[in-house]
mmCIF file of C-alpha atoms and ligand atoms in Angstrom:
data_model
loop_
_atom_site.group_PDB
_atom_site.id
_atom_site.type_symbol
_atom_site.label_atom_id
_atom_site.label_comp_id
_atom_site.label_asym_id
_atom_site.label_seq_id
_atom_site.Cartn_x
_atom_site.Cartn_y
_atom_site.Cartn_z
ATOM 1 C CA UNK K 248 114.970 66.608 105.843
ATOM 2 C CA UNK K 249 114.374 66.812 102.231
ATOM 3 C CA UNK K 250 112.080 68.818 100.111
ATOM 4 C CA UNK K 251 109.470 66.649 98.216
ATOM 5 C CA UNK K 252 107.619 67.711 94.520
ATOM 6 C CA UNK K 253 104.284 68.787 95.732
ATOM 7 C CA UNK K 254 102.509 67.284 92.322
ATOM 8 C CA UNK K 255 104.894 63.955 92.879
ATOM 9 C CA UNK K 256 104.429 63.127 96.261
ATOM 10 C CA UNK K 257 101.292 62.447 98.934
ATOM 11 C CA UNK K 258 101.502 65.655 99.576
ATOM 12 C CA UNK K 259 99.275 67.015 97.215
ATOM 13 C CA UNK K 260 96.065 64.798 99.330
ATOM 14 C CA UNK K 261 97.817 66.521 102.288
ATOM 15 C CA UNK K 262 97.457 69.532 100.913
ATOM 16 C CA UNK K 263 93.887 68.965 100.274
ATOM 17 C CA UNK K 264 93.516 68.764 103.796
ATOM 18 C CA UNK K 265 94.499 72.187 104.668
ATOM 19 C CA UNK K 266 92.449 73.745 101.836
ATOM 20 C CA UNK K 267 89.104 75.255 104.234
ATOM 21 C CA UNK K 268 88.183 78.518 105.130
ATOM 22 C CA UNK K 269 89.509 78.545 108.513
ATOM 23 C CA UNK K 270 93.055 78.179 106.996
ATOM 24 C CA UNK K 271 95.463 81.225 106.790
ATOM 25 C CA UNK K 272 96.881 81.808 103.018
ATOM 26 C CA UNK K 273 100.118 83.659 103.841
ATOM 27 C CA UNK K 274 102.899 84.145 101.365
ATOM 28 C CA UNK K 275 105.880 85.898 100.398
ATOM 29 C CA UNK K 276 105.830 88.396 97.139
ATOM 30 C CA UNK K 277 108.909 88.629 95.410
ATOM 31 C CA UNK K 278 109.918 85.497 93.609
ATOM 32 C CA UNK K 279 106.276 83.871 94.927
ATOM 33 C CA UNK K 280 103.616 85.630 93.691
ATOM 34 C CA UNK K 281 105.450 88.466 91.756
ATOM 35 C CA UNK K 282 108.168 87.197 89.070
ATOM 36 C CA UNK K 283 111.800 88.269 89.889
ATOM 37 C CA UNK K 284 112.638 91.051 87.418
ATOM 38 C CA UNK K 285 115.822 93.130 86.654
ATOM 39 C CA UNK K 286 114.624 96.222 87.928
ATOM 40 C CA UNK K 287 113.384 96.236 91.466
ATOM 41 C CA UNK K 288 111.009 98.858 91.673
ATOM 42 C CA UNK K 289 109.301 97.436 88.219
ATOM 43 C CA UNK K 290 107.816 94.312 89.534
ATOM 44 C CA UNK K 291 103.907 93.639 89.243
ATOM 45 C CA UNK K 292 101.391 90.563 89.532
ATOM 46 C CA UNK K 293 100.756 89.904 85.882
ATOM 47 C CA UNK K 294 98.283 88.069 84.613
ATOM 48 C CA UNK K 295 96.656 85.319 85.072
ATOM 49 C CA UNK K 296 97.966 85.788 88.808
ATOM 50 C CA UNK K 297 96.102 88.789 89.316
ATOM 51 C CA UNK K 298 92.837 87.459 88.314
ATOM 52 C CA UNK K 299 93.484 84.423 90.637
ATOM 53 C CA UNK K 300 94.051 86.468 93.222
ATOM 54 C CA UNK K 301 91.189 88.491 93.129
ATOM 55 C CA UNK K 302 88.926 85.505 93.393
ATOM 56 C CA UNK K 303 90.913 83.790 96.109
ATOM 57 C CA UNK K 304 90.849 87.081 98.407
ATOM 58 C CA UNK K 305 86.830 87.022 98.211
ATOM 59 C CA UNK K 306 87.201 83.033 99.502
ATOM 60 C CA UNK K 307 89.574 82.891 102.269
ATOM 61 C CA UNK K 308 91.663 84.924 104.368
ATOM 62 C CA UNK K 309 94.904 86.101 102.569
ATOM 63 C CA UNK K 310 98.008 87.271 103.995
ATOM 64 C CA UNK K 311 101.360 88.560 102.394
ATOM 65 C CA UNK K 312 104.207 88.712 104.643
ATOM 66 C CA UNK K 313 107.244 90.596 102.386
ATOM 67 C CA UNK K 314 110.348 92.088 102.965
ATOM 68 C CA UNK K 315 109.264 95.328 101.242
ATOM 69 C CA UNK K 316 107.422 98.467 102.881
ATOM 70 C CA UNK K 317 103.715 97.511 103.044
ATOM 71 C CA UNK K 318 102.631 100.208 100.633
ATOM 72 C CA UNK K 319 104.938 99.086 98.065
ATOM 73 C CA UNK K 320 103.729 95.423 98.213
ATOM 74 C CA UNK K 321 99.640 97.022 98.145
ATOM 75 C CA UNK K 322 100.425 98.696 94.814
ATOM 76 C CA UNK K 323 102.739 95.459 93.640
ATOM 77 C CA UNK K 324 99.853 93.629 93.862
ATOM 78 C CA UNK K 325 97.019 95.139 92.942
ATOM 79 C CA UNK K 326 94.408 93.522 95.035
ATOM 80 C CA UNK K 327 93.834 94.131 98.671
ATOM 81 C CA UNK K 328 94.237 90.970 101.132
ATOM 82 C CA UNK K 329 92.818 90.839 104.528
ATOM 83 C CA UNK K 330 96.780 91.225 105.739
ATOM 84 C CA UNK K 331 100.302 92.623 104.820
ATOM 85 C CA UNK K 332 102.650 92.257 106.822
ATOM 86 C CA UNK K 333 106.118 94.796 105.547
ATOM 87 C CA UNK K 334 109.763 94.905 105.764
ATOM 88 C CA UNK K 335 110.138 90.961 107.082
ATOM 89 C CA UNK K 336 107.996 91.533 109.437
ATOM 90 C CA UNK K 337 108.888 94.500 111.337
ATOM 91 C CA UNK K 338 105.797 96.754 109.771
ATOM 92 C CA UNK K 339 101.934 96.295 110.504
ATOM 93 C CA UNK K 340 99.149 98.042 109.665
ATOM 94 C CA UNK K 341 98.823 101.407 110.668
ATOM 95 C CA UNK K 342 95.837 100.749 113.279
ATOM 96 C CA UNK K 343 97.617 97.103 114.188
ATOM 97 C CA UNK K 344 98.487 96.910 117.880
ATOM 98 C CA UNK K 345 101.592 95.372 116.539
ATOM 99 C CA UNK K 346 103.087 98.498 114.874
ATOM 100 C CA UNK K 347 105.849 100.044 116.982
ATOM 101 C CA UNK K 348 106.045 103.462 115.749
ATOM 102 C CA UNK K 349 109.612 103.701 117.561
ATOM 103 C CA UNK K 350 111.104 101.007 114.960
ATOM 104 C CA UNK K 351 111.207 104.013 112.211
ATOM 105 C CA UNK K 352 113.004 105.984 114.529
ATOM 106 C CA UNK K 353 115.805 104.010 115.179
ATOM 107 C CA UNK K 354 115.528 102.767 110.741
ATOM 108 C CA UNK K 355 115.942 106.324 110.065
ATOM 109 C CA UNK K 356 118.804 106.772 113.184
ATOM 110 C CA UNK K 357 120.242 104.333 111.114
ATOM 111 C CA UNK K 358 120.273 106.231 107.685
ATOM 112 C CA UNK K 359 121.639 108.973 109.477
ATOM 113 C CA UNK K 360 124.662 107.287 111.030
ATOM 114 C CA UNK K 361 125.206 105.256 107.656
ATOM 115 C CA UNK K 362 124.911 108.448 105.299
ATOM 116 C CA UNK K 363 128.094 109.727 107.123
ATOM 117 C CA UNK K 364 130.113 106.373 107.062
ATOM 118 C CA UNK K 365 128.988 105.130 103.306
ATOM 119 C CA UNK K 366 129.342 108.600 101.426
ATOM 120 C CA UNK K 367 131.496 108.307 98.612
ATOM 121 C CA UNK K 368 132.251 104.476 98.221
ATOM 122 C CA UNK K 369 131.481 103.352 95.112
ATOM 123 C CA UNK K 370 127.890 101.756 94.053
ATOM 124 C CA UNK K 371 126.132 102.017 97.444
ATOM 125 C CA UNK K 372 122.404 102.601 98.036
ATOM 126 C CA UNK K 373 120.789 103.155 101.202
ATOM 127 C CA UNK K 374 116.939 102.358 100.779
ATOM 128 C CA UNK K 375 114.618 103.462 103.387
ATOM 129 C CA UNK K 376 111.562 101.640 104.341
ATOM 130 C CA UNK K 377 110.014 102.482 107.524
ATOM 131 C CA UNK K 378 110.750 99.891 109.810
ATOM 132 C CA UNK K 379 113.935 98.713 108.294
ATOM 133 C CA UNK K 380 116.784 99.679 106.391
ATOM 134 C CA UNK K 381 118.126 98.020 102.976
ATOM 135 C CA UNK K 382 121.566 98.715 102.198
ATOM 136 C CA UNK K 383 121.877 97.718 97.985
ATOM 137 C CA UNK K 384 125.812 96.918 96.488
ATOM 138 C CA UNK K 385 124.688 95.579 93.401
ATOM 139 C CA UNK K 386 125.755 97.941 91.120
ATOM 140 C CA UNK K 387 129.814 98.455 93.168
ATOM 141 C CA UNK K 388 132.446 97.519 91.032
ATOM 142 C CA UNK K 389 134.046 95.267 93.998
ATOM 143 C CA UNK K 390 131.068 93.910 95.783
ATOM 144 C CA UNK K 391 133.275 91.753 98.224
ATOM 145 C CA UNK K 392 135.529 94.620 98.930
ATOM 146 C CA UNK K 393 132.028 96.695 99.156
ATOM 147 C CA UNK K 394 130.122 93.910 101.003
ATOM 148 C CA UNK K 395 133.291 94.112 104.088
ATOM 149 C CA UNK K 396 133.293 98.219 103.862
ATOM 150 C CA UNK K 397 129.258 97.765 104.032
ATOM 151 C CA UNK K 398 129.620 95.355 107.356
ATOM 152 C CA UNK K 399 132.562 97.374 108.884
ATOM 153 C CA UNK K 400 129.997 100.586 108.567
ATOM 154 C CA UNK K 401 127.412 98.609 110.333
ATOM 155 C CA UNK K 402 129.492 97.438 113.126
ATOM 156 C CA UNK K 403 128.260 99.570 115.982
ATOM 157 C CA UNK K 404 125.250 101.268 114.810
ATOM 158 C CA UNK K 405 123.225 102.721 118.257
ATOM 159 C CA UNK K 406 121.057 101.436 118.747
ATOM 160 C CA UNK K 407 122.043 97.679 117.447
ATOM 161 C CA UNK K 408 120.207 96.414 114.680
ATOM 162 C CA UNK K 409 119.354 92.729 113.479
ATOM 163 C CA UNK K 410 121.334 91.702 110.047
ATOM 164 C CA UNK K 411 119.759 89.949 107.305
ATOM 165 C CA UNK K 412 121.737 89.512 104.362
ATOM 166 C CA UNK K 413 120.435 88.784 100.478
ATOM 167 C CA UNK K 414 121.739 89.106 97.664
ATOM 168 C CA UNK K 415 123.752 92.567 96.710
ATOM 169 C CA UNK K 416 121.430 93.561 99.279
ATOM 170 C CA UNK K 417 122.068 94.235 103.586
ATOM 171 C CA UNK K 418 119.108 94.787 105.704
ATOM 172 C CA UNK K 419 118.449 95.993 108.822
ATOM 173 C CA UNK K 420 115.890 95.818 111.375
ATOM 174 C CA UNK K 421 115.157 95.979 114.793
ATOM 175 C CA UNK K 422 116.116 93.476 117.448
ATOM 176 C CA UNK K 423 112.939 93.536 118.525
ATOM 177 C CA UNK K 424 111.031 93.231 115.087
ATOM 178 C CA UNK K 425 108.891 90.020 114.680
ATOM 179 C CA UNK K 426 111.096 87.222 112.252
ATOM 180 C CA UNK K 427 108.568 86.310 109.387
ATOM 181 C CA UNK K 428 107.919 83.271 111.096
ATOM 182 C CA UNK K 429 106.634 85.195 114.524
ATOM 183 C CA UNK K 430 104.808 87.572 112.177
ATOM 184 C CA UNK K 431 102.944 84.340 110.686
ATOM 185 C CA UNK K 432 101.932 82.972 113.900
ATOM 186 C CA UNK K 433 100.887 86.452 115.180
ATOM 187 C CA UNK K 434 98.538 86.494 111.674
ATOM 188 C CA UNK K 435 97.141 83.301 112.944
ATOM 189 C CA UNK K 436 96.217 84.799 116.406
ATOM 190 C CA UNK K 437 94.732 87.877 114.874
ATOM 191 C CA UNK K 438 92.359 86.093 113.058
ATOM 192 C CA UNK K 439 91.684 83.157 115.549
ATOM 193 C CA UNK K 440 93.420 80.043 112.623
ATOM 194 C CA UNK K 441 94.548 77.576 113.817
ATOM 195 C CA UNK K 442 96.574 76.278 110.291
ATOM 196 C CA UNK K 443 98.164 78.125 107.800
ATOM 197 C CA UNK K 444 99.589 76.991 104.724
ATOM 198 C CA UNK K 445 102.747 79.209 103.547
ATOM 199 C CA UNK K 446 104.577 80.060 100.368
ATOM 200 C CA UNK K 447 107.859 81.325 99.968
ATOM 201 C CA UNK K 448 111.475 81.307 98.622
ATOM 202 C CA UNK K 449 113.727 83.775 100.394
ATOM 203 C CA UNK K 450 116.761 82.648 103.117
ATOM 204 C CA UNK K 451 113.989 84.902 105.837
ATOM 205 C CA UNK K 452 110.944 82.602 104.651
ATOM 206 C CA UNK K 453 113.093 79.898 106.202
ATOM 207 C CA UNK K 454 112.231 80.966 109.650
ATOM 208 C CA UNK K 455 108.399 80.271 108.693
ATOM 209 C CA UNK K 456 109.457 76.955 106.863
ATOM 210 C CA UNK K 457 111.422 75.823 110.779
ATOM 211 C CA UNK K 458 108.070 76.774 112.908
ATOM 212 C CA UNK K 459 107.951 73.935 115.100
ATOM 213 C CA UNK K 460 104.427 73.332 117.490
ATOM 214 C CA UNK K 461 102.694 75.520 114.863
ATOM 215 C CA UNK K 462 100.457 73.852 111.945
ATOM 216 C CA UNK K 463 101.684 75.414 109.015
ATOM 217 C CA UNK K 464 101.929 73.287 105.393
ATOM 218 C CA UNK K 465 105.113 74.736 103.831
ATOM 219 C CA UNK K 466 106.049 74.774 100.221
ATOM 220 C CA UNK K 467 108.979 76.168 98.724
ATOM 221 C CA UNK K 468 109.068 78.104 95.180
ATOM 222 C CA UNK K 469 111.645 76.622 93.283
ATOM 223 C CA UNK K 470 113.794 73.363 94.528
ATOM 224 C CA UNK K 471 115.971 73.681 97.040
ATOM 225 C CA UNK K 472 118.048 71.284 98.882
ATOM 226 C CA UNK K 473 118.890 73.508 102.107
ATOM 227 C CA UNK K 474 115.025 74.336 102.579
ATOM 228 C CA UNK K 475 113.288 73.412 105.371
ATOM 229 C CA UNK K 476 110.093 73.395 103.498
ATOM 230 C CA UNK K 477 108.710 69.781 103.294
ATOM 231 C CA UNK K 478 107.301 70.526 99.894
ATOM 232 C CA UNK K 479 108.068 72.557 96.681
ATOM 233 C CA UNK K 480 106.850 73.711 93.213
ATOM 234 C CA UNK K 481 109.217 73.277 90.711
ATOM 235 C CA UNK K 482 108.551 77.050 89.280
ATOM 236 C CA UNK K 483 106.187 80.148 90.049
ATOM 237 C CA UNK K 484 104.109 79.789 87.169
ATOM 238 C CA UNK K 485 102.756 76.358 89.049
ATOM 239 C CA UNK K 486 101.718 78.523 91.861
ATOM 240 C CA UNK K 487 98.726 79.986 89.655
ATOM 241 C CA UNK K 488 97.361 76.455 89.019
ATOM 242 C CA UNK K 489 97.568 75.399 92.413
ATOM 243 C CA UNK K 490 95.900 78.431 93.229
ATOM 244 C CA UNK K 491 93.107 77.960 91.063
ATOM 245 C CA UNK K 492 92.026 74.406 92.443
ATOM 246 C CA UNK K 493 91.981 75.791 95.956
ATOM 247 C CA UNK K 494 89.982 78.645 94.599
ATOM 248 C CA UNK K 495 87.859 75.136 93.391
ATOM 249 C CA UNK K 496 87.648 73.671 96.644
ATOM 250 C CA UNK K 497 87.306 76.859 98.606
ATOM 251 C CA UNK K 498 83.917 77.677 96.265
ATOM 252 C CA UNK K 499 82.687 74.145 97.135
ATOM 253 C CA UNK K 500 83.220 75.245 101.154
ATOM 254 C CA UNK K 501 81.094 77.951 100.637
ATOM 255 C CA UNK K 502 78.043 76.717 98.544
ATOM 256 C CA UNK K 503 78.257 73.635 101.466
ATOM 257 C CA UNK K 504 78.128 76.338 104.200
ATOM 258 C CA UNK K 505 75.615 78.075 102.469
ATOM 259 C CA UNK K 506 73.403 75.588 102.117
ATOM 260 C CA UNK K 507 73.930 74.640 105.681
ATOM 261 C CA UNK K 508 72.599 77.842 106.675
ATOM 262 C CA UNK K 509 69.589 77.765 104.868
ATOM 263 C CA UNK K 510 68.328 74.492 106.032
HETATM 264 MG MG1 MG J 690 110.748 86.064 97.735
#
């Protein structure tokens, strides 16, 4: 299957389609809504993102479903959606019957163990975040050599951990952790939708983009010929003017429902 251009294809009237309030707004952060930038711990929503993301939270039900700690993404982005969903989507809210407080057990069983068999090789980071580990070799002189060390460290961790790799980075989360794509289609439960339309560009936003039986419009940030994603935007800045005629068409829902009610 191949991706299409959202703005060249009939996919924009598609789109149209899914644009109501009784569609879930789910996305990734980093490389969606936030911009990519050198230092990890430095990225923001910038304007005019911000601003469009205040309005659209007030119109429709927004979720964020990112690889980072929950808290992190909340002060990333500045404005509070209805949902976000942390580290890939192992971590729920607090009050969420979906939290397992025994994931950051084993996470920081993990850091333990890994401490021991990691100490002293050469540009390794071991990031804890709750629910899952990140293991970061960007900065090793002789990341392959580093990457193998990293792997041969992780071999039999107790108890077994799931393996997601990225780039300079190795994370780890439970076996029993929701994939981003079960954490989407939990989201859609929780709040009774029935559609979703998702945003994303990672190799773990994938496993949203595959969801078979499940109505969810895909589109991919940036083009990509092994995406699953039926449609994509050619870079993240289109995002904020795609986001601004839903915010259009999602006012127009709600001054028709209003006047609905009043009648
Ligand atoms: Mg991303």
């Amino acid at each position: 299957m191949t991706s299409s251009y959202l703005f060249h294809s009939e996919g924009l009237a598609a789109l149209a389609g899914y644009v109501a309030p009784d569609t879930l707004f789910a996305f990734d952060l980093d490389g969606t809504l936030a911009p990519i930038v050198d230092d990890y711990s430095a990225a923001r929503i910038v304007e005019p993102m911000r601003t469009t993301l205040d309005k659209f939270v007030k119109l429709a039900k927004f979720c964020v479903i990112t690889g980072r700690a929950r808290q992190d993404a909340l002060d990333i982005l500045g404005v509070e959606p209805q949902l976000v969903i942390g580290n890939h989507g192992a971590e729920w809210p607090a009050d969420s019957y979906l939290q397992n407080p025994q994931f950051r057990q084993w996470s920081s069983a993990w850091q333990d163990q890994l401490h021991e068999r990691l100490n002293g090789i050469n540009g390794v980071e071991i990031e804890f975040k709750g629910a899952s580990l990140s293991i970061h070799y960007r900065k090793a002189t002789d990341q392959a050599n580093t990457l193998s060390l990293i792997d041969a460290a992780i071999r039999d961790l107790k108890p077994s951990p799931r393996r997601i790799g990225g780039k300079y980075v190795i994370n780890l989360l439970p076996m029993e952790a929701f994939t981003k794509g079960e954490a989407l289609v939990a989201a859609m439960d929780i709040f009774g939708l029935k559609r979703a339309i998702f945003f994303g560009d990672d190799v773990t936003d994938e496993e949203v983009f595959r969801l078979r039986n499940v109505d969810v419009f895909g589109i991919h940030i940036g083009e990509d010929d092994q995406t699953a994603a039926p449609y994509y935007l050619s870079k993240q800045s289109e995002l904020t003017g795609l986001l601004n005629s839903m915010i259009g068409i999602l006012e127009l829902h709600r001054f028709e429902g209003e006047s609905t009610h009043e009648e």
